[in-house]
Structures are given as C-alpha cells and as structure tokens.
Amino acid sequence: MKTLAIFTLLLLTSVTYAQDYGVADGSVGGSEGFYTSLGLFYSFDDRGRSGSSTSSTMLYNLRLGYQLYNGIRLGLKYAAESSSTTESVSNNDDSDNISDYGLFVGYQYDKFFAAVGYLFGGDWNYNDNGTENKFTKLVGIQIDIGMEFSVGEHFFIGPRFTYKNITY
C-alpha cells in the first residue's frame, strides 16, 4: 500500500436551510437544519522560460449533511481534482484525476469550523507522458478547518484548509 497526502486551500461557499435558535449575529452555530457546501479551487501557471511549461489544477468538494442546533455537522462528502502539466521542451505531458467520497463529522462555532472525514471510496487516474496508471478503492482521512462569513440569510462564504491522507 502507498499513501498520498494532499494539502489544499479552497474557497468555500455553503448554504444552510436551518431553524435559528436565537443566535443574534446570524452565524451558522445555533441553527439546526440541512446543510450543503461547495468548495472550489483553480490555478493556472504559464511559465515563459526558455521552453514553455503550463500547469492547471481544478478541485471541487461537495458536502451534504445536517447541522444540529449545538453546532455538530454530520453528512456525506464527494471531492474531485483534475490537474495537468505540459512541458514543450521535453514533450512531457502529465495528468492527474482523483475522486473520493466518504462520511464526515464536524463542529461549527460562530464563524469557525472543523471537520474530520473518513474516505471509503474513490479512484486515482494518473498519466505520466503516455503511461496510464489507475488506482481504485482509495481509503483515508480528511481534516478541514476554516471560517464562514454570512453574505445573505442562508448563504456563507470563506476559506477552508484541507488535509487528506489517502491510501491506495
């Protein structure tokens, strides 16, 4: 078995449809109801050295769950990442496609949150200059910390730092 560790910083958006239990500032903690979250990350790098190298990465993370009035969140998560690198001098093309899914439990206090997830499925497809590699049955853990700021009655946005440790 081998292990893959991934660190990412996502822009998080979430929508919570919840009954408010008296939190005056409108923060998520203190509400109970269904919860959905979408995290997004995109990067593009075009290096104009003596040869050309470009790389791009797109990552998204979707969560569906339920938040209890005491701030505890329970639910399901799905994540997918796609990245590619092209170097024209060496004619080297690499690509990565990783998807995983699992369960999570988290805690929301005011604008801050933390979550731990158990990943029990997924695939990793890796292409190294024409050589295809495919790994299935990914398992592992995911840890998230971040903040959410209210930008509407049921809409929140903020940063999330994610660490994944996947075994394949």
XYZ file of N, CA and C in Angstrom:
504
model
N 0.834 -1.173 0.000
C 0.000 0.000 0.000
C 0.884 1.243 0.000
N 0.414 2.264 -0.692
C 1.110 3.536 -0.744
C 0.176 4.617 -0.225
N 0.769 5.741 0.179
C -0.008 6.830 0.742
C 0.230 8.096 -0.053
N -0.831 8.854 -0.247
C -0.798 10.138 -0.947
C -1.336 11.185 0.011
N -0.568 12.248 0.261
C -1.025 13.338 1.125
C -1.281 14.569 0.268
N -2.408 15.231 0.477
C -2.808 16.393 -0.314
C -3.180 17.531 0.636
N -2.593 18.706 0.416
C -2.959 19.913 1.148
C -3.602 20.877 0.160
N -4.734 21.462 0.491
C -5.366 22.447 -0.384
C -5.983 23.568 0.445
N -6.107 24.720 -0.195
C -6.835 25.844 0.364
C -7.955 26.136 -0.609
N -9.204 26.009 -0.156
C -10.376 26.163 -1.008
C -11.119 27.441 -0.676
N -11.810 27.974 -1.660
C -12.816 28.994 -1.401
C -14.111 28.250 -1.167
N -14.684 28.426 -0.006
C -15.843 27.667 0.420
C -17.100 28.498 0.276
N -18.130 27.910 -0.282
C -19.461 28.515 -0.232
C -20.387 27.485 0.385
N -21.296 27.931 1.211
C -22.236 26.980 1.795
C -23.608 27.607 1.914
N -24.592 26.759 1.852
C -25.976 27.172 2.018
C -26.549 26.328 3.149
N -27.149 26.983 4.129
C -27.749 26.285 5.254
C -29.209 26.680 5.350
N -30.092 25.713 5.273
C -31.516 25.936 5.494
C -31.819 25.420 6.880
N -31.942 26.341 7.825
C -32.000 25.929 9.213
C -32.974 26.783 9.995
N -33.450 26.225 11.089
C -34.252 26.964 12.061
C -33.281 27.603 13.040
N -33.363 28.914 13.229
C -32.458 29.631 14.118
C -32.913 29.454 15.559
N -31.939 29.180 16.450
C -32.236 29.020 17.868
C -31.671 30.172 18.685
N -31.843 31.397 18.190
C -31.554 32.573 18.984
C -30.155 33.131 18.891
N -29.351 32.797 17.918
C -28.036 33.404 17.785
C -28.233 34.778 17.172
N -27.803 35.805 17.857
C -28.123 37.175 17.461
C -27.361 37.653 16.240
N -26.131 37.166 16.043
C -25.322 37.723 14.962
C -25.533 37.040 13.616
N -26.412 36.071 13.500
C -26.705 35.411 12.233
C -25.685 34.355 11.837
N -24.752 34.003 12.737
C -23.767 32.989 12.397
C -24.438 31.622 12.307
N -23.734 30.652 11.731
C -24.328 29.341 11.491
C -24.583 28.587 12.789
N -23.667 28.658 13.771
C -23.865 27.959 15.039
C -25.142 28.432 15.710
N -25.911 27.543 16.303
C -27.173 27.910 16.920
C -28.364 27.623 16.026
N -28.137 27.158 14.822
C -29.203 26.810 13.894
C -29.210 25.304 13.686
N -30.369 24.779 13.330
C -30.458 23.359 13.029
C -31.152 23.196 11.692
N -30.609 22.326 10.852
C -31.237 22.077 9.569
C -30.280 21.486 8.565
N -30.760 21.365 7.326
C -29.955 20.782 6.252
C -28.868 21.749 5.815
N -27.774 21.168 5.369
C -26.581 21.938 5.078
C -25.960 21.408 3.798
N -25.536 22.302 2.926
C -24.781 21.906 1.737
C -23.616 22.869 1.573
N -22.513 22.357 1.060
C -21.310 23.161 0.921
C -20.601 22.791 -0.373
N -20.062 23.786 -1.063
C -19.277 23.574 -2.273
C -17.973 24.328 -2.123
N -16.866 23.612 -2.174
C -15.540 24.226 -2.124
C -14.926 24.186 -3.508
N -14.274 25.280 -3.925
C -13.678 25.385 -5.264
C -12.247 25.889 -5.176
N -11.395 25.371 -6.077
C -10.027 25.841 -6.202
C -9.630 25.709 -7.667
N -8.993 26.754 -8.223
C -8.484 26.684 -9.589
C -7.161 27.428 -9.650
N -6.192 26.852 -10.324
C -4.928 27.551 -10.549
C -4.447 27.266 -11.962
N -3.758 28.246 -12.547
C -3.172 28.111 -13.874
C -1.813 28.786 -13.834
N -0.799 28.120 -14.345
C 0.559 28.652 -14.331
C 1.154 28.469 -15.720
N 1.552 29.561 -16.349
C 2.179 29.533 -17.677
C 3.561 30.152 -17.542
N 4.579 29.320 -17.461
C 5.948 29.812 -17.252
C 6.612 30.032 -18.604
N 7.038 31.252 -18.855
C 7.645 31.598 -20.131
C 9.149 31.570 -20.099
N 9.736 30.479 -19.649
C 11.199 30.356 -19.618
C 11.685 29.954 -21.001
N 12.908 29.462 -21.066
C 13.462 29.011 -22.340
C 12.771 27.744 -22.758
N 11.665 27.627 -22.922
C 10.819 26.483 -23.161
C 9.533 26.836 -22.474
N 8.541 26.142 -22.770
C 7.248 26.513 -22.224
C 6.735 25.411 -21.322
N 6.206 25.821 -20.188
C 5.616 24.885 -19.252
C 4.307 25.480 -18.765
N 3.245 24.721 -18.852
C 1.959 25.169 -18.322
C 1.406 24.094 -17.403
N 0.719 24.548 -16.377
C 0.044 23.599 -15.494
C -1.261 24.220 -15.026
N -2.246 23.369 -14.792
C -3.533 23.836 -14.277
C -4.099 22.786 -13.329
N -4.854 23.282 -12.356
C -5.491 22.411 -11.376
C -6.888 22.927 -11.097
N -7.863 22.024 -11.088
C -9.238 22.347 -10.709
C -9.667 21.342 -9.658
N -10.200 21.843 -8.550
C -10.624 20.967 -7.476
C -11.971 21.447 -6.965
N -12.875 20.529 -6.703
C -14.118 20.891 -6.037
C -14.473 19.841 -5.002
N -15.219 20.285 -4.004
C -15.561 19.463 -2.863
C -17.017 19.750 -2.524
N -17.869 18.743 -2.533
C -19.297 18.904 -2.263
C -19.654 18.146 -0.988
N -20.420 18.807 -0.115
C -20.892 18.177 1.113
C -22.387 18.370 1.252
N -23.046 17.331 1.713
C -24.470 17.382 2.037
C -24.620 16.801 3.430
N -25.376 17.496 4.277
C -25.495 16.983 5.626
C -26.551 17.680 6.438
N -26.458 17.469 7.724
C -27.407 18.040 8.668
C -26.617 18.661 9.802
N -27.005 19.879 10.184
C -26.371 20.548 11.307
C -27.333 20.574 12.485
N -26.869 20.100 13.639
C -27.643 20.128 14.869
C -27.539 21.511 15.506
N -28.507 21.850 16.364
C -28.523 23.184 16.972
C -27.276 23.476 17.801
N -26.567 22.445 18.291
C -25.368 22.641 19.095
C -24.100 22.815 18.249
N -24.231 22.899 16.914
C -23.093 23.141 16.032
C -22.481 21.902 15.413
N -22.905 20.718 15.792
C -22.354 19.483 15.226
C -22.949 19.259 13.836
N -22.068 18.938 12.875
C -22.487 18.646 11.496
C -22.168 17.196 11.169
N -23.103 16.529 10.512
C -22.937 15.147 10.067
C -23.327 15.072 8.601
N -22.606 14.283 7.800
C -23.019 14.195 6.417
C -22.106 13.385 5.526
N -22.315 13.574 4.228
C -21.582 12.897 3.159
C -20.756 13.910 2.398
N -19.644 13.463 1.824
C -18.809 14.359 1.023
C -18.337 13.654 -0.246
N -18.113 14.467 -1.283
C -17.543 13.993 -2.544
C -16.545 15.049 -3.004
N -15.395 14.631 -3.466
C -14.380 15.566 -3.957
C -13.786 15.041 -5.250
N -13.401 15.958 -6.124
C -12.742 15.601 -7.377
C -11.662 16.630 -7.676
N -10.536 16.148 -8.170
C -9.418 17.009 -8.536
C -8.908 16.593 -9.905
N -8.627 17.579 -10.731
C -8.069 17.330 -12.047
C -6.905 18.292 -12.254
N -5.748 17.765 -12.609
C -4.596 18.622 -12.855
C -3.829 18.104 -14.064
N -3.168 19.024 -14.752
C -2.359 18.649 -15.918
C -1.153 19.569 -16.020
N -0.050 19.030 -16.543
C 1.187 19.776 -16.768
C 1.710 19.423 -18.147
N 2.098 20.446 -18.900
C 2.666 20.260 -20.229
C 3.990 21.006 -20.306
N 5.035 20.318 -20.746
C 6.341 20.941 -20.957
C 6.738 20.704 -22.397
N 6.837 21.791 -23.175
C 7.092 21.641 -24.610
C 8.541 21.260 -24.913
N 9.508 21.644 -24.084
C 10.904 21.305 -24.344
C 11.117 19.808 -24.262
N 10.574 19.167 -23.226
C 10.776 17.728 -23.054
C 9.631 16.905 -23.630
N 8.636 17.566 -24.218
C 7.449 16.888 -24.734
C 6.827 15.985 -23.676
N 6.750 16.479 -22.468
C 6.238 15.698 -21.355
C 4.850 16.206 -20.970
N 3.880 15.321 -20.972
C 2.515 15.653 -20.563
C 2.112 14.739 -19.406
N 1.709 15.348 -18.307
C 1.247 14.603 -17.135
C -0.163 15.045 -16.796
N -0.962 14.112 -16.294
C -2.296 14.484 -15.816
C -2.666 13.608 -14.621
N -3.464 14.177 -13.751
C -3.943 13.524 -12.539
C -5.435 13.742 -12.435
N -6.192 12.712 -12.130
C -7.617 12.834 -11.828
C -7.901 11.987 -10.591
N -8.316 12.655 -9.520
C -8.589 11.968 -8.258
C -10.020 12.284 -7.838
N -10.765 11.262 -7.459
C -12.093 11.487 -6.881
C -12.216 10.600 -5.648
N -12.900 11.123 -4.635
C -13.107 10.344 -3.419
C -14.438 10.732 -2.787
N -14.941 9.846 -1.943
C -16.196 10.113 -1.248
C -16.149 9.452 0.127
N -16.982 9.969 1.038
C -16.994 9.418 2.378
C -17.962 10.134 3.291
N -17.770 9.928 4.589
C -18.600 10.498 5.641
C -17.794 11.553 6.396
N -18.482 12.537 6.982
C -17.775 13.497 7.807
C -18.596 13.855 9.041
N -17.873 14.292 10.062
C -18.474 14.869 11.260
C -17.672 16.134 11.558
N -18.379 17.184 11.909
C -17.702 18.447 12.151
C -18.372 19.242 13.250
N -17.761 20.377 13.556
C -18.295 21.256 14.581
C -18.156 22.700 14.119
N -19.217 23.466 14.261
C -19.261 24.881 13.885
C -19.402 25.709 15.151
N -18.506 26.676 15.356
C -18.633 27.615 16.464
C -18.485 29.014 15.903
N -19.546 29.777 15.952
C -19.583 31.114 15.386
C -19.184 31.013 13.913
N -18.106 31.635 13.485
C -17.680 31.603 12.088
C -16.642 30.511 11.804
N -16.123 29.880 12.828
C -15.070 28.885 12.686
C -15.663 27.480 12.635
N -15.015 26.598 11.861
C -15.466 25.211 11.821
C -14.278 24.274 11.647
N -14.478 23.049 12.044
C -13.511 21.973 11.848
C -14.300 20.715 11.525
N -13.722 19.849 10.714
C -14.393 18.594 10.348
C -13.352 17.510 10.123
N -13.750 16.286 10.397
C -12.938 15.099 10.123
C -13.782 14.186 9.263
N -13.192 13.665 8.205
C -13.912 12.766 7.321
C -13.200 11.442 7.153
N -13.982 10.406 6.931
C -13.451 9.092 6.592
C -13.776 8.848 5.125
N -12.743 8.668 4.317
C -12.909 8.428 2.883
C -12.910 6.923 2.660
N -13.984 6.413 2.093
C -14.077 4.956 1.917
C -14.211 4.541 0.470
N -13.980 5.436 -0.466
C -14.040 5.053 -1.875
C -13.492 6.138 -2.763
N -13.126 5.747 -3.975
C -12.644 6.705 -4.948
C -11.673 6.088 -5.929
N -11.225 6.894 -6.869
C -10.296 6.472 -7.925
C -9.210 7.518 -8.111
N -8.040 7.063 -8.569
C -6.950 7.960 -8.933
C -6.415 7.480 -10.270
N -6.564 8.314 -11.291
C -6.031 8.032 -12.624
C -4.868 8.972 -12.879
N -3.717 8.406 -13.195
C -2.504 9.187 -13.396
C -1.890 8.831 -14.748
N -1.594 9.848 -15.551
C -0.964 9.661 -16.852
C 0.382 10.378 -16.825
N 1.462 9.614 -16.940
C 2.802 10.176 -16.942
C 3.404 10.000 -18.333
N 3.270 11.033 -19.165
C 3.828 11.040 -20.511
C 3.397 9.808 -21.309
N 2.107 9.500 -21.247
C 1.555 8.398 -22.026
C 1.393 7.095 -21.269
N 1.995 6.973 -20.096
C 1.864 5.769 -19.291
C 0.688 5.937 -18.337
N -0.331 5.108 -18.523
C -1.553 5.196 -17.713
C -1.410 4.380 -16.423
N -1.839 4.959 -15.323
C -1.896 4.273 -14.035
C -3.273 4.509 -13.443
N -3.869 3.483 -12.882
C -5.187 3.627 -12.264
C -5.184 2.899 -10.930
N -5.614 3.626 -9.899
C -5.728 3.062 -8.566
C -7.175 3.217 -8.124
N -7.730 2.174 -7.544
C -9.114 2.213 -7.085
C -9.149 1.873 -5.601
N -10.322 1.944 -5.041
C -10.536 1.613 -3.635
C -9.685 2.483 -2.712
N -9.679 3.785 -2.966
C -8.966 4.702 -2.100
C -9.649 4.756 -0.735
N -8.872 4.771 0.324
C -9.383 4.956 1.679
C -8.470 5.939 2.397
N -9.015 6.629 3.384
C -8.173 7.556 4.125
C -8.968 8.480 5.013
N -8.302 9.555 5.433
C -8.923 10.554 6.283
C -8.791 11.926 5.638
N -9.660 12.828 6.049
C -9.600 14.212 5.604
C -9.888 15.093 6.812
N -9.092 16.154 6.977
C -9.273 17.105 8.065
C -9.445 18.488 7.448
N -10.486 19.214 7.877
C -10.770 20.555 7.374
C -10.851 21.533 8.541
N -10.318 22.730 8.320
C -10.547 23.841 9.239
C -10.817 25.075 8.390
N -11.621 25.984 8.890
C -11.902 27.175 8.104
C -12.832 28.134 8.800
N -13.274 29.114 8.029
C -14.183 30.145 8.509
C -15.272 30.356 7.478
N -16.456 30.769 7.938
C -17.564 31.118 7.058
C -18.103 32.478 7.466
N -18.357 33.326 6.491
C -18.919 34.647 6.726
C -20.254 34.757 6.016
N -21.245 35.274 6.708
C -22.585 35.387 6.146
C -22.622 36.490 5.094
N -23.161 36.163 3.917
C -23.366 37.155 2.852
C -24.833 37.172 2.424
N -25.675 36.571 3.203
C -27.114 36.507 2.947
C -27.756 35.665 4.030
N -29.058 35.569 3.986
C -29.772 34.866 5.048
C -29.349 33.409 5.195
N -29.150 32.710 4.097
C -28.767 31.295 4.142
C -27.486 31.019 3.362
N -26.692 32.024 3.067
C -25.524 31.861 2.208
C -24.271 32.347 2.927
N -23.217 31.509 2.907
C -21.969 31.807 3.603
C -20.804 31.575 2.658
N -19.705 32.316 2.858
C -18.517 32.155 2.026
C -17.286 32.334 2.905
N -16.201 31.648 2.573
C -14.981 31.778 3.351
C -13.932 30.764 2.930
N -12.740 30.842 3.529
C -11.655 29.918 3.191
C -11.735 28.622 3.996
N -11.218 27.545 3.402
C -11.125 26.255 4.074
C -9.762 25.649 3.752
N -9.052 25.189 4.762
C -7.793 24.476 4.585
C -8.097 22.995 4.751
N -7.672 22.177 3.787
C -7.966 20.746 3.797
C -6.677 19.935 3.735
N -6.607 18.904 4.554
C -5.524 17.925 4.504
C -6.174 16.558 4.280
N -5.666 15.825 3.281
C -6.125 14.452 3.011
C -4.932 13.519 3.081
N -5.166 12.354 3.634
C -4.168 11.292 3.628
C -4.879 10.059 3.074
N -4.522 9.682 1.846
C -5.217 8.604 1.119
C -4.276 7.419 0.938
N -4.795 6.239 1.184
C -4.052 5.003 0.931
C -4.690 4.301 -0.258
N -3.854 3.793 -1.159
C -4.347 3.115 -2.353
C -3.599 1.836 -2.600
